[in-house]
Each structure stands twice: as structure tokens, then as C-alpha cells.
PDB file of C-alpha atoms in Angstrom:
ATOM      1  CA  MET A   1       8.952 -13.777 -13.804  1.00 37.00           C
ATOM      2  CA  ARG A   2       9.319 -10.014 -13.790  1.00 36.00           C
ATOM      3  CA  LYS A   3      12.867  -8.956 -13.037  1.00 37.00           C
ATOM      4  CA  GLU A   4      13.607  -6.686 -10.102  1.00 39.00           C
ATOM      5  CA  THR A   5      13.633  -3.197 -10.987  1.00 37.00           C
ATOM      6  CA  LYS A   6      15.455  -0.266  -9.197  1.00 41.00           C
ATOM      7  CA  PRO A   7      13.405   2.561  -7.712  1.00 41.00           C
ATOM      8  CA  MET A   8      13.059   5.542 -10.084  1.00 40.00           C
ATOM      9  CA  GLU A   9      15.522   8.408  -9.660  1.00 43.00           C
ATOM     10  CA  ILE A  10      13.380  11.195  -8.350  1.00 42.00           C
ATOM     11  CA  PRO A  11      14.733  14.663  -9.122  1.00 42.00           C
ATOM     12  CA  ASN A  12      15.157  17.055  -6.195  1.00 43.00           C
ATOM     13  CA  ASP A  13      15.367  20.212  -8.288  1.00 42.00           C
ATOM     14  CA  HIS A  14      11.941  21.645  -9.100  1.00 38.00           C
ATOM     15  CA  GLY A  15      13.394  22.917 -12.408  1.00 39.00           C
ATOM     16  CA  LYS A  16      13.896  19.274 -13.566  1.00 46.00           C
ATOM     17  CA  ARG A  17      10.350  18.319 -12.935  1.00 49.00           C
ATOM     18  CA  LYS A  18       7.691  18.288 -15.660  1.00 50.00           C
ATOM     19  CA  TYR A  19       5.008  19.261 -13.035  1.00 50.00           C
ATOM     20  CA  ALA A  20       6.458  21.547 -10.379  1.00 63.00           C
ATOM     21  CA  CYS A  21       4.375  21.187  -7.115  1.00 80.00           C
ATOM     22  CA  GLY A  22       5.840  17.905  -5.931  1.00 87.00           C
ATOM     23  CA  PHE A  23       5.382  14.165  -5.992  1.00 89.00           C
ATOM     24  CA  VAL A  24       2.378  11.953  -5.094  1.00 90.00           C
ATOM     25  CA  HIS A  25       3.587   8.417  -4.236  1.00 91.00           C
ATOM     26  CA  ILE A  26       0.896   5.822  -4.560  1.00 92.00           C
ATOM     27  CA  MET A  27       1.798   2.611  -2.806  1.00 92.00           C
ATOM     28  CA  ARG A  28       0.257  -0.706  -3.963  1.00 92.00           C
ATOM     29  CA  GLY A  29       0.557  -4.048  -2.253  1.00 93.00           C
ATOM     30  CA  LEU A  30      -1.009  -6.737  -0.187  1.00 94.00           C
ATOM     31  CA  PRO A  31      -0.924  -6.391   3.562  1.00 92.00           C
ATOM     32  CA  GLY A  32       2.559  -7.413   4.854  1.00 92.00           C
ATOM     33  CA  SER A  33       4.278  -6.783   1.418  1.00 92.00           C
ATOM     34  CA  GLY A  34       6.372  -4.112   2.892  1.00 90.00           C
ATOM     35  CA  LYS A  35       4.755  -0.707   1.817  1.00 91.00           C
ATOM     36  CA  SER A  36       5.336   1.015   5.225  1.00 88.00           C
ATOM     37  CA  THR A  37       8.846  -0.481   5.311  1.00 89.00           C
ATOM     38  CA  ILE A  38       9.630   1.085   1.859  1.00 88.00           C
ATOM     39  CA  ILE A  39       8.470   4.508   3.182  1.00 90.00           C
ATOM     40  CA  LYS A  40      10.756   4.131   6.299  1.00 90.00           C
ATOM     41  CA  GLU A  41      13.695   3.184   4.129  1.00 89.00           C
ATOM     42  CA  MET A  42      13.104   6.072   1.848  1.00 88.00           C
ATOM     43  CA  LEU A  43      12.991   8.506   4.938  1.00 91.00           C
ATOM     44  CA  ALA A  44      16.251   7.003   6.255  1.00 91.00           C
ATOM     45  CA  ASP A  45      17.942   7.192   2.718  1.00 88.00           C
ATOM     46  CA  PRO A  46      20.712   9.908   2.743  1.00 88.00           C
ATOM     47  CA  SER A  47      20.521  10.024  -0.945  1.00 85.00           C
ATOM     48  CA  ARG A  48      17.042  11.473  -0.802  1.00 84.00           C
ATOM     49  CA  PRO A  49      17.779  14.758   1.101  1.00 86.00           C
ATOM     50  CA  ASP A  50      14.242  16.162   0.291  1.00 86.00           C
ATOM     51  CA  PHE A  51      12.493  12.994   1.533  1.00 89.00           C
ATOM     52  CA  THR A  52      12.365  13.858   5.274  1.00 91.00           C
ATOM     53  CA  PRO A  53       9.691  13.716   7.841  1.00 91.00           C
ATOM     54  CA  GLU A  54       9.217  17.406   7.705  1.00 92.00           C
ATOM     55  CA  ASN A  55       8.822  17.269   3.876  1.00 93.00           C
ATOM     56  CA  VAL A  56       6.595  14.151   3.586  1.00 94.00           C
ATOM     57  CA  ALA A  57       2.927  13.599   4.391  1.00 94.00           C
ATOM     58  CA  ILE A  58       1.450  10.187   4.638  1.00 94.00           C
ATOM     59  CA  CYS A  59      -2.247   9.495   3.917  1.00 95.00           C
ATOM     60  CA  SER A  60      -3.427   6.145   5.158  1.00 92.00           C
ATOM     61  CA  ALA A  61      -6.860   4.833   5.793  1.00 90.00           C
ATOM     62  CA  ASP A  62      -5.487   2.524   8.493  1.00 84.00           C
ATOM     63  CA  HIS A  63      -4.489   5.647  10.495  1.00 84.00           C
ATOM     64  CA  TYR A  64      -8.301   6.220  11.139  1.00 82.00           C
ATOM     65  CA  MET A  65      -8.688   2.642  12.555  1.00 77.00           C
ATOM     66  CA  LEU A  66      -6.393   3.453  15.433  1.00 75.00           C
ATOM     67  CA  ASP A  67      -7.894   3.639  18.876  1.00 72.00           C
ATOM     68  CA  PRO A  68      -7.413   7.382  19.888  1.00 74.00           C
ATOM     69  CA  LYS A  69      -6.806   6.354  23.514  1.00 76.00           C
ATOM     70  CA  THR A  70      -4.449   3.303  23.177  1.00 74.00           C
ATOM     71  CA  GLY A  71      -3.204   3.792  19.646  1.00 70.00           C
ATOM     72  CA  GLU A  72      -3.905   0.250  18.879  1.00 72.00           C
ATOM     73  CA  TYR A  73      -5.216  -0.860  15.505  1.00 71.00           C
ATOM     74  CA  CYS A  74      -8.829  -1.844  15.644  1.00 70.00           C
ATOM     75  CA  PHE A  75     -10.372  -3.076  12.399  1.00 68.00           C
ATOM     76  CA  ARG A  76     -14.112  -2.270  12.042  1.00 69.00           C
ATOM     77  CA  ASP A  77     -15.631  -3.352   8.818  1.00 72.00           C
ATOM     78  CA  TYR A  78     -18.526  -0.704   8.927  1.00 71.00           C
ATOM     79  CA  MET A  79     -15.802   2.014   8.985  1.00 77.00           C
ATOM     80  CA  ILE A  80     -14.061   1.204   5.715  1.00 82.00           C
ATOM     81  CA  LYS A  81     -15.959   3.659   3.589  1.00 88.00           C
ATOM     82  CA  LYS A  82     -15.584   6.396   6.103  1.00 90.00           C
ATOM     83  CA  VAL A  83     -11.771   5.924   6.809  1.00 91.00           C
ATOM     84  CA  HIS A  84     -11.049   5.933   3.003  1.00 91.00           C
ATOM     85  CA  THR A  85     -13.060   9.108   2.687  1.00 92.00           C
ATOM     86  CA  LEU A  86     -11.175  10.796   5.545  1.00 93.00           C
ATOM     87  CA  CYS A  87      -7.899   9.683   3.889  1.00 94.00           C
ATOM     88  CA  TYR A  88      -8.806  11.177   0.556  1.00 95.00           C
ATOM     89  CA  LEU A  89      -9.897  14.415   2.246  1.00 95.00           C
ATOM     90  CA  LYS A  90      -6.640  14.724   4.062  1.00 95.00           C
ATOM     91  CA  PHE A  91      -4.853  14.103   0.655  1.00 96.00           C
ATOM     92  CA  LEU A  92      -6.899  16.833  -1.016  1.00 94.00           C
ATOM     93  CA  LYS A  93      -6.113  19.353   1.674  1.00 94.00           C
ATOM     94  CA  LEU A  94      -2.475  18.535   1.377  1.00 93.00           C
ATOM     95  CA  THR A  95      -2.539  19.251  -2.414  1.00 91.00           C
ATOM     96  CA  HIS A  96      -4.306  22.430  -1.833  1.00 88.00           C
ATOM     97  CA  THR A  97      -1.933  23.801   0.723  1.00 87.00           C
ATOM     98  CA  ALA A  98       1.298  22.334  -0.932  1.00 82.00           C
ATOM     99  CA  THR A  99       3.149  22.379   2.375  1.00 87.00           C
ATOM    100  CA  VAL A 100       5.235  19.341   1.597  1.00 91.00           C
ATOM    101  CA  ASP A 101       6.950  18.083  -1.576  1.00 90.00           C
ATOM    102  CA  HIS A 102       5.953  14.323  -1.187  1.00 93.00           C
ATOM    103  CA  ILE A 103       2.516  12.990  -0.417  1.00 94.00           C
ATOM    104  CA  VAL A 104       2.343   9.219   0.082  1.00 95.00           C
ATOM    105  CA  ILE A 105      -0.724   7.262  -0.263  1.00 96.00           C
ATOM    106  CA  ASP A 106      -0.154   4.181   1.870  1.00 94.00           C
ATOM    107  CA  ASN A 107      -3.078   1.931   1.187  1.00 94.00           C
ATOM    108  CA  THR A 108      -3.358  -1.424  -0.527  1.00 93.00           C
ATOM    109  CA  ASN A 109      -4.755   0.080  -3.711  1.00 95.00           C
ATOM    110  CA  LEU A 110      -5.571  -3.363  -5.073  1.00 94.00           C
ATOM    111  CA  GLN A 111      -7.699  -2.145  -8.061  1.00 94.00           C
ATOM    112  CA  HIS A 112      -7.572   0.865 -10.343  1.00 93.00           C
ATOM    113  CA  ILE A 113     -10.725   2.231  -8.882  1.00 93.00           C
ATOM    114  CA  ASP A 114      -9.097   2.386  -5.482  1.00 94.00           C
ATOM    115  CA  PHE A 115      -6.558   5.023  -6.565  1.00 93.00           C
ATOM    116  CA  VAL A 116      -7.880   6.711  -9.680  1.00 91.00           C
ATOM    117  CA  ASN A 117      -9.231   9.683  -7.711  1.00 92.00           C
ATOM    118  CA  TYR A 118      -5.722  10.212  -6.222  1.00 93.00           C
ATOM    119  CA  PHE A 119      -4.366  10.073  -9.680  1.00 88.00           C
ATOM    120  CA  VAL A 120      -6.735  12.633 -11.070  1.00 87.00           C
ATOM    121  CA  ALA A 121      -6.325  14.988  -8.115  1.00 89.00           C
ATOM    122  CA  ALA A 122      -2.503  14.706  -8.217  1.00 88.00           C
ATOM    123  CA  ARG A 123      -2.487  15.748 -11.923  1.00 83.00           C
ATOM    124  CA  THR A 124      -5.167  18.490 -11.379  1.00 84.00           C
ATOM    125  CA  PHE A 125      -2.983  20.068  -8.758  1.00 86.00           C
ATOM    126  CA  ASN A 126       0.203  19.857 -10.686  1.00 83.00           C
ATOM    127  CA  TYR A 127       1.967  16.842  -8.942  1.00 87.00           C
ATOM    128  CA  ASP A 128       4.143  14.226 -10.594  1.00 83.00           C
ATOM    129  CA  ILE A 129       3.093  10.622  -9.701  1.00 84.00           C
ATOM    130  CA  VAL A 130       5.144   7.778  -8.627  1.00 85.00           C
ATOM    131  CA  LEU A 131       3.533   4.314  -8.410  1.00 85.00           C
ATOM    132  CA  HIS A 132       5.337   1.923  -6.062  1.00 87.00           C
ATOM    133  CA  GLN A 133       3.904  -1.577  -6.823  1.00 86.00           C
ATOM    134  CA  LEU A 134       4.960  -4.268  -4.460  1.00 88.00           C
ATOM    135  CA  TYR A 135       2.096  -6.809  -4.972  1.00 89.00           C
ATOM    136  CA  ASP A 136       3.088  -9.659  -2.575  1.00 90.00           C
ATOM    137  CA  SER A 137       7.001  -9.127  -2.588  1.00 88.00           C
ATOM    138  CA  GLY A 138       7.259 -12.822  -3.454  1.00 88.00           C
ATOM    139  CA  LEU A 139       5.595 -13.997  -0.121  1.00 92.00           C
ATOM    140  CA  THR A 140       2.830 -16.444   0.542  1.00 93.00           C
ATOM    141  CA  ASN A 141      -0.439 -15.597   2.117  1.00 95.00           C
ATOM    142  CA  GLU A 142       0.760 -17.152   5.401  1.00 95.00           C
ATOM    143  CA  GLN A 143       4.016 -15.172   5.306  1.00 95.00           C
ATOM    144  CA  LEU A 144       2.201 -12.033   4.564  1.00 95.00           C
ATOM    145  CA  SER A 145      -0.190 -12.592   7.404  1.00 93.00           C
ATOM    146  CA  GLU A 146       2.648 -13.147   9.791  1.00 93.00           C
ATOM    147  CA  ARG A 147       4.419  -9.856   8.574  1.00 92.00           C
ATOM    148  CA  CYS A 148       1.154  -7.757   8.677  1.00 88.00           C
ATOM    149  CA  VAL A 149       0.831  -5.563  11.782  1.00 80.00           C
ATOM    150  CA  HIS A 150      -2.797  -5.457  11.566  1.00 80.00           C
ATOM    151  CA  ASN A 151      -3.410  -9.245  12.302  1.00 80.00           C
ATOM    152  CA  ILE A 152      -5.134 -10.035   8.897  1.00 87.00           C
ATOM    153  CA  LYS A 153      -5.724 -13.620   8.312  1.00 91.00           C
ATOM    154  CA  ALA A 154      -4.096 -15.506   5.544  1.00 93.00           C
ATOM    155  CA  ASN A 155      -7.367 -17.193   4.416  1.00 93.00           C
ATOM    156  CA  GLY A 156     -11.138 -16.692   4.675  1.00 89.00           C
ATOM    157  CA  LYS A 157     -13.446 -13.705   4.613  1.00 85.00           C
ATOM    158  CA  GLY A 158     -11.509 -10.393   4.463  1.00 82.00           C
ATOM    159  CA  SER A 159      -8.259 -12.267   4.291  1.00 91.00           C
ATOM    160  CA  ILE A 160      -5.056 -11.714   2.232  1.00 94.00           C
ATOM    161  CA  ALA A 161      -6.161 -14.593   0.016  1.00 95.00           C
ATOM    162  CA  ALA A 162      -9.360 -12.759  -0.707  1.00 93.00           C
ATOM    163  CA  MET A 163      -7.460  -9.544  -1.435  1.00 93.00           C
ATOM    164  CA  ARG A 164      -5.011 -11.392  -3.745  1.00 94.00           C
ATOM    165  CA  LYS A 165      -7.993 -12.381  -5.874  1.00 94.00           C
ATOM    166  CA  LYS A 166      -8.977  -8.645  -6.321  1.00 94.00           C
ATOM    167  CA  TRP A 167      -5.504  -7.611  -7.456  1.00 94.00           C
ATOM    168  CA  GLU A 168      -5.201  -5.849 -10.817  1.00 93.00           C
ATOM    169  CA  ARG A 169      -1.988  -5.258 -12.655  1.00 88.00           C
ATOM    170  CA  PHE A 170      -1.476  -1.700 -13.413  1.00 86.00           C
ATOM    171  CA  ASN A 171      -2.822  -0.763 -16.974  1.00 84.00           C
ATOM    172  CA  ILE A 172      -2.775   2.839 -18.178  1.00 81.00           C
ATOM    173  CA  LYS A 173      -5.528   2.028 -20.580  1.00 83.00           C
ATOM    174  CA  LYS A 174      -7.788   0.921 -17.819  1.00 86.00           C
ATOM    175  CA  LEU A 175      -6.943   4.020 -15.856  1.00 83.00           C
ATOM    176  CA  GLU A 176      -7.669   6.157 -18.871  1.00 81.00           C
ATOM    177  CA  ALA A 177     -11.074   4.331 -19.142  1.00 86.00           C
ATOM    178  CA  LEU A 178     -11.978   5.134 -15.624  1.00 86.00           C
ATOM    179  CA  ILE A 179     -10.991   8.761 -16.126  1.00 80.00           C
ATOM    180  CA  GLN A 180     -12.675   8.771 -19.608  1.00 73.00           C
ATOM    181  CA  ILE A 181      -9.810  10.691 -21.293  1.00 60.00           C
ATOM    182  CA  ASP A 182      -7.048   9.495 -23.513  1.00 53.00           C
ATOM    183  CA  ASN A 183      -3.372  10.099 -22.957  1.00 52.00           C
ATOM    184  CA  VAL A 184      -3.461  11.015 -19.333  1.00 52.00           C
ATOM    185  CA  PRO A 185      -0.846  13.742 -18.690  1.00 50.00           C
ATOM    186  CA  GLY A 186       1.914  12.861 -16.227  1.00 48.00           C
ATOM    187  CA  THR A 187       1.995   9.203 -16.908  1.00 45.00           C
ATOM    188  CA  GLU A 188       5.648   9.519 -18.007  1.00 44.00           C
ATOM    189  CA  TYR A 189       6.429   9.538 -14.250  1.00 44.00           C
ATOM    190  CA  VAL A 190       4.459   6.555 -13.339  1.00 45.00           C
ATOM    191  CA  LEU A 191       6.551   3.824 -12.191  1.00 44.00           C
ATOM    192  CA  GLU A 192       5.856   0.123 -11.230  1.00 42.00           C
ATOM    193  CA  ARG A 193       8.418  -0.447  -8.450  1.00 42.00           C
ATOM    194  CA  CYS A 194       8.594  -4.199  -8.448  1.00 38.00           C
ATOM    195  CA  ILE A 195      10.482  -5.968  -5.791  1.00 36.00           C
ATOM    196  CA  GLY A 196      11.249  -9.586  -6.707  1.00 34.00           C
ATOM    197  CA  ILE A 197       7.719 -10.158  -7.847  1.00 36.00           C
ATOM    198  CA  ALA A 198       6.357 -12.970 -10.018  1.00 38.00           C
ATOM    199  CA  GLU A 199       3.097 -11.694 -11.359  1.00 41.00           C
ATOM    200  CA  PRO A 200       1.642 -13.929 -14.022  1.00 35.00           C
ATOM    201  CA  ASP A 201       0.029 -12.209 -17.035  1.00 36.00           C
ATOM    202  CA  SER A 202      -3.214 -14.124 -16.577  1.00 34.00           C
ATOM    203  CA  GLY A 203      -3.645 -12.527 -13.195  1.00 41.00           C
ATOM    204  CA  PRO A 204      -2.266 -13.252  -9.545  1.00 46.00           C
ATOM    205  CA  LYS A 205      -2.823 -16.737  -8.207  1.00 46.00           C
ATOM    206  CA  ALA A 206      -3.071 -17.515  -4.623  1.00 45.00           C
ATOM    207  CA  LYS A 207       0.291 -18.798  -3.152  1.00 47.00           C
ATOM    208  CA  THR A 208       0.484 -21.364  -0.516  1.00 44.00           C
ATOM    209  CA  SER A 209       3.104 -22.060   1.951  1.00 46.00           C
ATOM    210  CA  SER A 210       5.620 -24.751   0.989  1.00 43.00           C
ATOM    211  CA  THR A 211       6.198 -25.755   4.593  1.00 39.00           C
TER     212      THR A 211
END
């Protein structure tokens, strides 16, 4: 059982940063684990005066699944590759323009391959990286499904159970292997923000409801 850890103290003063442009926050977690909730809490936290709506940009593939007329979420399997490409292009534009200090990648990021390009670009454009890892927040597949705003099923094809099986624990060596360089710069700021998570060393196992 991994103990709960406190969020990393993020310096507000550019002079205290190792890399000066700002921060890229990479959220990791199953649907319903609380990624969007954490972002809202950070925005409402008075102890983070620089983490404001005007100084934070959120990149999410889900945003491109919203119906432009109704604003309702409409999942389309054939759109997955496109929406993730659009999300990444938005991120690249933000890193180029440097108009905000905090860029948040609000996707599930189940595997290293899902976020390695964000990691490389963040370091290329001189951003510190904060990894917020929620995994399942200690919830069952059924509970996650109930909490998820996008109506993702607990079991079956494309379900939370299927996503759970894909989950990879963060491993800097695996990230280095994907990038094909050793000692990735900026990793001293990488944080696994765990919130009451039991994540077995052998890999995540599907949880079932006790009721």
C-alpha cells in the first residue's frame, strides 16, 4: 500500500525554478478518478496565487468530443486519434507562445507512450514537469463509472476495466527508453501525486465492488 503523499510545493518565483518558462502538469488516472476535480481544487486554492484561470491552459482530448451545438459529450471511437492530435497541437502552440505559466494535460495517460511527446516538448521548450498520478483514487470500476461524467461503462469493451489493464506505473527508465536518451533533464521536478492509492508492484488488478 503506497501512503498518501502531499502535492509538491510549486514555486511561484521564476528565479527559483530550474527551468524558467513555466510548468506542464501531466494528469494520469482512470476516468472518474478525480483529475478534473484536482484541477478545479488547484484553481480555487488561495495558496496558489499564480494558478488562476487567466494563467492556466487546459489541454484535453475530451474537449474535442463535445457537440459544438449542445456542448454535450459524444464519444466517437473513430475520432480518438484525431482528438488526441488536436490536443497535442494545442499544447505545442501554448508552449511556443508562452502566454500562461501552467499548462495542464487532462487526459488519462494510461501508458508512457501516451504522454512521452508532451514530456519531450515540455523539456524542449524549457518547462518544468509535474506528474499528478491518481490511478483509481482507491475506487472500484463501478464507482469510477458512476463518477465519470462521460458515461464510460465499468466492464466490457472500452470500459474502465479494460483501461485498468493497460495502466503502467510511472518508470523513468521506461520513459528514457522511449525518448532514447539517458538522464532525461527536468525529471527532478517529476512528481507522482498519489491520493490514497494501492497500486501493487506486479501491476494493477481489476477491483470489484464489495456490495
